[in-house]
Amino acid sequence: MTNKKTANSDTATKLTAEVVSIGDEMTSGARLDTNAQWLSRRLGDLGVEVIFHSTVGDTLAHNIDVFRTAASRADVVVATGGLGPTRDDLTREALAAAVDQPLELRESALQHIQSMFAKRDREMPQRNQLQAMFPAGSQEIFNPQGTAPGVDVAFSRPGNFDSRVFALPGVPAEMKRMFDETVAPRILQMAGSSETITHAVMKFFGTGESDMEQRLGDMISRDRQPRVGITVSTATISLRVSATAANRTAGDEMIAATRTEILQRVGDLHFGDGEHFEQYHAVDRILRDRNESLVIVELGNAAPLGDWFASLGRTSAYRGGVSLADQADLVEMAEGVDLDASVRMLRNRFKADWLLLVSGYPELDHAGDTPLPAAEVVFTVVTPNDQALNHTISMGGHPSILQQRIGKSALHWLRTLLAEKNSNDNN
Amino acid sequence: MTNKKTANSDTATKLTAEVVSIGDEMTSGARLDTNAQWLSRRLGDLGVEVIFHSTVGDTLAHNIDVFRTAASRADVVVATGGLGPTRDDLTREALAAAVDQPLELRESALQHIQSMFAKRDREMPQRNQLQAMFPAGSQEIFNPQGTAPGVDVAFSRPGNFDSRVFALPGVPAEMKRMFDETVAPRILQMAGSSETITHAVMKFFGTGESDMEQRLGDMISRDRQPRVGITVSTATISLRVSATAANRTAGDEMIAATRTEILQRVGDLHFGDGEHFEQYHAVDRILRDRNESLVIVELGNAAPLGDWFASLGRTSAYRGGVSLADQADLVEMAEGVDLDASVRMLRNRFKADWLLLVSGYPELDHAGDTPLPAAEVVFTVVTPNDQALNHTISMGGHPSILQQRIGKSALHWLRTLLAEKNSNDNN
């Protein structure tokens, strides 16, 4: 049962993986499983190919089956859930049964759990001792944030190196940190690599996924180093660059070179870096650098920009926003004579340098998933020297993301204007 | 291979199910799988227990394995994806291999596909003929919206009735309609039932899931008829009531009786009915009935209410909204002397009967998943007779839903005021 065989240690081995999600709340559809997606991306970043996801409820026999099947068909299994202290939490028991080993109390784990309770000035309930039980021969996965340690079990496979099951808690914050700090290094070690992995995320807006793929060409090949992966979220494209290298410095250098190559191909669409960096962050950063401020006016059946910019907090360049049904209401509310006069008046009232107007978001049929036909939307910007500029786009598409795509298109245009103004100023 | 055996036709059989999602974009984590959650809920509504989900990429051998495993351990398998016309679409081929039958051209399906292209004035590309290929002995699942018909295949199981695999397209709108119109009736038939299923959704706000479960008690037992299921989405609780009955009228009567019982237990928290009916719809309906209008002011680091109310369109009671950083900015923008004077002034400027102020949404740490400690938030309402009322709540919790919970709590209070005002008017 001990991990005698290992993956080939001379050359890095290409590993396969299965992600397992545990809990009745997932099989019943009461909760949407987002852990599996996160883990799949991270495993992909490590160069591991995810070939299956499995989801199973809180039934012991089903859990044992799922672990046996997964550990026989994939080299790496990462499971989430079922590590709590209640009767529904069966992962430890299922793993012990699947490798035919008894559960035994692990003293180091028990001490950690007791210390977590002590920190909160509480006594450990007796049932939490269960969380310190481990299948004999398995390893602990340290959980710095919670009472549930993870379990790392080797499964022997005839004629092959041992596969490994890494069982983590279902709480996303704990799961993510334990994966990055402990599981990822152990997987790289399994792959026969003493190397580390370095990540970077670059963000783009202004084209579709297939055009992006075409322009990147061989850069998105699975065998490339650093790997470049594409993900799309409501029309924002993320390129995830992952370098496997001897150390962090070498990884950073590889990423810098790949970054230059990416910018040569699609630099015109690039607006910033980082998993959570969006276009409104980019606009805010440009404006703050120039010590200028912005007010947003949104007409029609949505107001996404107001919500996004408000989230930036009080140090941002955002002065505030107004949402109204249509132009007539805007003119009336601003006590203006026409649209241009009204937006100029509003920019003054908010004491902002720039005003962005989206006029207007279309009404959606909430019942349907049917894409909407393209329709015209007009954007207006009032500049610091009180000029009103217009830009018209034509946009249709899936109702669930159409309003956000329109808001993002408005920001795309505003970024272009800010860049022009900047280069004019420099002339 | 034909479906000789059936589930017991005297008494309704309790069926188990597995949901299968197909596509590299899911195993790689590029796309989040929401189809599996929707199908799990629908199967639960039918009284079918979902015991596994499986996700598999676009690899033929893996697909064959997944279908064989699923059809052997579950009575019903519902799969999505892999029915398109490209080389990556392997579901038809995998099903044929899994039941060891050849693929044959189904003339009725071909005619449907050709007619879909004819409707759009396009000729059918040769490769779309693939979508009319079916494993011998399988049944078609009609797709009224797209070119990909579904496939319904019986798998024989030694000593048991045949299990059934229903393969549907991955496009959510097509998948949902085909499930409701064709797959659900066939599953009820498998369960030995000539009955139909009737659904209703009731919506609640103001308590947590465990309190709701406690108050409903035995009503949420899995064996109850009609079944009552709880799902929670950002603090809004949905009760899904599903009645299995001889016909629609009998089902409606059963649901009406269960509805009365639910309202006796948790009626104080009930705000409306329907999958997509939210508190802002309820507030809007009350105001429209009274021919009154509303303006929203949101301070701090979010503005969710403005976005929600804007989505209601031009026939709504919503006059518009303003979002600003803090009270000082509000007073300055409204050219008022203090907060009360400013909100009164804004209500006038927007020509609205009611004003709701949320002051203010806390700043979130976007990096973390750690719950935020409770903090005070003040709500202000200006009534049609220019009274300003205040209400303070204390709220913390998970950052991803905290802002929305605050917005929803404000609406909860506004609904209370509207109800009071209504009963005063009636006195």
Coordinates of C-alpha atoms in Angstrom, one line a residue, chain B residues 98-381:
Chain B
A98 CA -22.0 1.0 -26.2
V99 CA -25.0 -1.0 -27.3
D100 CA -23.1 -2.8 -30.1
Q101 CA -25.5 -1.7 -32.9
P102 CA -24.7 0.0 -36.3
L103 CA -25.6 3.6 -37.0
E104 CA -28.3 3.9 -39.6
L105 CA -29.8 6.9 -41.4
R106 CA -33.2 7.9 -40.0
E107 CA -35.3 9.4 -42.8
S108 CA -37.7 11.3 -40.5
A109 CA -34.8 13.0 -38.8
L110 CA -33.1 13.9 -42.0
Q111 CA -36.2 15.5 -43.3
H112 CA -36.5 17.6 -40.1
I113 CA -32.9 18.8 -40.4
Q114 CA -33.4 19.7 -44.1
S115 CA -36.6 21.6 -43.2
M116 CA -34.7 23.6 -40.5
F117 CA -32.2 24.7 -43.1
A118 CA -34.9 25.4 -45.7
K119 CA -36.7 27.7 -43.1
R120 CA -33.5 29.8 -42.9
D121 CA -33.2 29.7 -46.8
R122 CA -30.0 27.7 -46.6
E123 CA -28.9 24.5 -48.2
M124 CA -28.1 21.7 -45.7
P125 CA -24.3 21.1 -45.6
Q126 CA -23.4 17.5 -46.3
R127 CA -21.9 17.0 -42.9
N128 CA -25.3 17.7 -41.1
Q129 CA -26.6 14.4 -42.5
L130 CA -24.5 12.9 -39.7
Q131 CA -27.1 14.3 -37.3
A132 CA -29.7 12.0 -38.8
M133 CA -27.7 8.8 -38.0
F134 CA -29.1 6.7 -35.1
P135 CA -28.1 3.5 -33.4
A136 CA -30.3 0.7 -34.8
G137 CA -33.3 0.2 -32.5
S138 CA -33.1 3.6 -30.8
Q139 CA -35.8 6.2 -30.8
E140 CA -35.7 9.9 -31.9
I141 CA -36.2 12.8 -29.5
F142 CA -37.8 15.6 -31.5
N143 CA -35.9 18.9 -31.4
P144 CA -38.3 21.7 -32.4
Q145 CA -35.7 24.4 -32.2
G146 CA -32.5 23.0 -33.7
T147 CA -31.0 20.6 -36.2
A148 CA -29.7 18.1 -33.6
P149 CA -32.4 15.4 -32.8
G150 CA -31.9 13.6 -29.5
V151 CA -31.3 9.9 -29.1
D152 CA -33.2 7.5 -26.8
V153 CA -31.5 4.2 -26.4
A154 CA -32.5 1.2 -24.3
F155 CA -29.6 -0.8 -22.6
S156 CA -30.4 -4.3 -21.5
R157 CA -29.4 -5.2 -18.0
P158 CA -29.2 -8.9 -16.8
G159 CA -32.0 -9.6 -14.4
N160 CA -33.4 -6.1 -14.5
F161 CA -35.6 -3.9 -16.7
D162 CA -33.8 -2.1 -19.5
S163 CA -32.2 1.2 -18.5
R164 CA -32.6 4.1 -20.9
V165 CA -30.1 6.7 -22.1
F166 CA -31.6 10.0 -23.3
A167 CA -29.0 12.0 -25.2
L168 CA -29.8 15.7 -25.7
P169 CA -28.0 18.6 -27.3
G170 CA -25.8 20.9 -25.1
V171 CA -27.6 24.1 -26.1
P172 CA -29.6 24.9 -22.9
A173 CA -32.8 26.2 -24.6
E174 CA -33.0 23.1 -26.9
M175 CA -32.1 20.7 -24.1
K176 CA -34.7 22.1 -21.6
R177 CA -37.6 22.0 -24.1
M178 CA -36.7 18.5 -25.3
F179 CA -36.5 17.3 -21.7
D180 CA -39.8 18.7 -20.7
E181 CA -41.7 17.8 -23.9
T182 CA -40.4 14.3 -24.6
V183 CA -38.0 12.9 -22.0
A184 CA -40.0 13.6 -18.9
P185 CA -43.2 11.8 -20.2
R186 CA -41.1 8.8 -21.3
I187 CA -39.5 8.7 -17.8
L188 CA -42.9 8.8 -16.1
Q189 CA -44.0 5.9 -18.5
M190 CA -40.8 4.0 -17.4
A191 CA -41.8 4.5 -13.8
G192 CA -45.0 2.6 -14.7
S193 CA -47.0 5.7 -14.4
S194 CA -49.6 7.1 -16.8
E195 CA -49.6 10.2 -14.7
T196 CA -48.4 13.7 -15.5
I197 CA -46.3 16.0 -13.4
T198 CA -47.3 19.6 -12.5
H199 CA -44.8 22.1 -11.1
A200 CA -45.0 25.3 -9.1
V201 CA -42.3 27.5 -7.5
M202 CA -43.0 29.7 -4.4
K203 CA -40.4 32.4 -3.4
F204 CA -39.4 33.5 0.1
F205 CA -37.0 35.9 1.7
G206 CA -36.1 36.7 5.3
T207 CA -34.6 33.5 6.8
G208 CA -31.9 30.9 6.3
E209 CA -32.2 27.5 4.7
S210 CA -32.0 25.5 8.0
D211 CA -34.7 27.6 9.7
M212 CA -36.9 27.1 6.6
E213 CA -36.3 23.3 6.7
Q214 CA -37.2 23.2 10.4
R215 CA -40.4 25.2 9.9
L216 CA -41.5 23.0 7.0
G217 CA -40.8 19.8 9.0
D218 CA -42.2 16.7 7.4
M219 CA -43.4 18.6 4.3
I220 CA -39.9 18.3 2.8
S221 CA -39.8 14.5 3.2
R222 CA -38.7 12.8 -0.1
D223 CA -41.7 10.5 -0.1
R224 CA -44.4 13.2 0.2
Q225 CA -46.8 13.9 -2.6
P226 CA -46.7 16.6 -3.9
R227 CA -42.9 16.8 -3.3
V228 CA -41.5 20.0 -1.8
G229 CA -37.9 20.8 -2.6
I230 CA -35.8 23.7 -1.2
T231 CA -33.2 25.6 -3.3
V232 CA -31.4 28.8 -2.2
S233 CA -29.9 31.5 -4.5
T234 CA -28.2 34.5 -2.9
A235 CA -30.5 34.4 0.2
T236 CA -33.7 34.0 -1.8
I237 CA -35.4 30.7 -1.0
S238 CA -37.4 28.8 -3.6
L239 CA -39.8 26.0 -2.8
R240 CA -40.4 23.8 -5.7
V241 CA -43.7 21.9 -5.5
S242 CA -44.2 19.0 -7.9
A243 CA -47.3 16.9 -8.0
T244 CA -47.6 13.6 -9.8
A245 CA -51.3 13.1 -10.7
A246 CA -53.6 11.5 -13.3
N247 CA -54.0 14.8 -15.1
R248 CA -53.3 18.5 -15.0
T249 CA -56.4 19.4 -13.1
A250 CA -55.8 16.9 -10.3
G251 CA -52.2 18.1 -10.1
D252 CA -53.2 21.7 -9.8
E253 CA -55.6 20.8 -7.0
M254 CA -52.9 18.9 -5.1
I255 CA -50.5 21.8 -5.5
A256 CA -53.2 24.3 -4.3
A257 CA -53.6 22.2 -1.1
T258 CA -49.9 22.0 -0.5
R259 CA -49.5 25.7 -1.1
T260 CA -52.1 26.4 1.6
E261 CA -50.2 24.2 4.0
I262 CA -46.9 25.9 3.2
L263 CA -48.4 29.4 3.6
Q264 CA -49.7 28.4 7.1
R265 CA -46.1 27.5 8.1
V266 CA -44.0 30.2 6.4
G267 CA -46.4 32.6 4.8
D268 CA -44.9 35.5 6.6
L269 CA -41.8 35.2 4.4
H270 CA -43.6 34.5 1.0
F271 CA -43.3 37.3 -1.6
G272 CA -44.5 35.7 -4.8
D273 CA -44.5 32.8 -7.2
G274 CA -42.5 31.6 -10.3
E275 CA -38.9 30.6 -11.0
H276 CA -37.8 34.1 -12.1
F277 CA -40.0 36.2 -9.7
E278 CA -37.8 38.2 -7.4
Q279 CA -38.6 40.8 -4.6
Y280 CA -38.1 43.7 -7.0
H281 CA -40.9 42.2 -9.1
A282 CA -43.1 42.0 -6.0
V283 CA -42.4 45.7 -5.0
D284 CA -43.0 46.8 -8.6
R285 CA -46.3 44.9 -8.7
I286 CA -47.5 46.5 -5.5
L287 CA -46.6 50.0 -6.6
R288 CA -48.2 49.6 -10.1
D289 CA -51.4 48.4 -8.5
R290 CA -51.4 51.6 -6.4
N291 CA -50.3 53.7 -9.4
E292 CA -47.3 54.9 -7.4
S293 CA -43.6 55.2 -8.5
L294 CA -40.2 54.7 -7.0
V295 CA -36.7 56.1 -7.1
I296 CA -33.6 54.3 -5.7
V297 CA -30.5 55.9 -4.2
E298 CA -27.6 53.6 -3.5
L299 CA -24.4 54.7 -1.6
G300 CA -21.2 52.9 -1.2
N301 CA -19.5 50.1 -3.1
A302 CA -22.4 48.6 -5.1
A303 CA -25.7 49.4 -6.8
P304 CA -27.5 46.2 -7.4
L305 CA -31.0 47.6 -7.0
G306 CA -30.6 50.1 -9.8
D307 CA -29.7 47.2 -12.2
W308 CA -32.6 45.0 -11.0
F309 CA -35.3 47.7 -11.3
A310 CA -33.9 49.0 -14.6
S311 CA -34.5 45.5 -16.1
L312 CA -38.3 45.8 -15.5
G313 CA -38.7 48.0 -18.6
R314 CA -40.7 51.1 -19.2
T315 CA -44.1 49.9 -17.9
S316 CA -42.6 49.5 -14.4
A317 CA -43.1 51.8 -11.4
Y318 CA -39.4 52.5 -11.4
R319 CA -38.6 56.1 -12.2
G320 CA -34.8 55.8 -12.0
G321 CA -31.8 55.6 -9.7
V322 CA -28.7 57.3 -8.5
S323 CA -25.5 55.8 -7.1
L324 CA -22.9 57.8 -5.3
A325 CA -19.9 57.2 -3.0
D326 CA -21.3 58.5 0.3
Q327 CA -23.7 60.8 2.1
A328 CA -21.5 63.9 1.6
D329 CA -21.6 63.4 -2.2
L330 CA -25.3 62.9 -2.1
V331 CA -25.9 66.1 -0.2
E332 CA -23.5 68.0 -2.5
M333 CA -25.1 66.5 -5.7
A334 CA -28.7 67.2 -4.4
E335 CA -27.6 70.7 -3.3
G336 CA -29.3 69.9 0.0
V337 CA -28.4 70.9 3.6
D338 CA -28.6 67.4 5.2
L339 CA -29.4 63.9 4.3
D340 CA -33.2 64.1 4.9
A341 CA -33.5 67.3 2.9
S342 CA -31.4 65.8 0.1
V343 CA -33.4 62.6 -0.3
R344 CA -36.7 64.6 -0.3
M345 CA -35.2 66.9 -3.0
L346 CA -34.2 63.9 -5.1
R347 CA -37.7 62.3 -4.8
N348 CA -39.1 65.6 -6.2
R349 CA -36.6 65.9 -8.9
F350 CA -37.4 62.3 -10.1
K351 CA -41.1 63.0 -9.7
A352 CA -41.5 59.8 -7.7
D353 CA -43.9 58.8 -4.9
W354 CA -41.4 56.7 -3.0
L355 CA -37.7 56.9 -2.5
L356 CA -35.5 54.1 -1.1
L357 CA -32.0 54.9 0.1
V358 CA -29.4 52.2 0.9
S359 CA -26.6 53.8 2.9
G360 CA -24.3 52.1 2.2
Y361 CA -22.9 48.9 0.8
P362 CA -19.6 47.9 2.4
E363 CA -16.3 47.6 0.5
L364 CA -15.4 44.0 -0.2
D365 CA -12.0 42.4 -0.4
H366 CA -12.3 40.9 -3.9
A367 CA -9.5 38.5 -3.4
G368 CA -11.0 36.5 -0.5
D369 CA -13.8 34.0 0.2
T370 CA -13.7 34.8 4.0
P371 CA -17.0 35.9 5.4
L372 CA -17.2 39.6 6.5
P373 CA -18.0 40.5 10.1
A374 CA -21.5 42.0 10.7
A375 CA -21.7 45.8 10.1
E376 CA -24.6 48.3 10.3
V377 CA -26.4 49.4 7.2
V378 CA -29.1 52.1 7.3
F379 CA -32.1 52.2 4.9
T380 CA -34.2 55.3 4.5
V381 CA -37.6 55.5 2.8

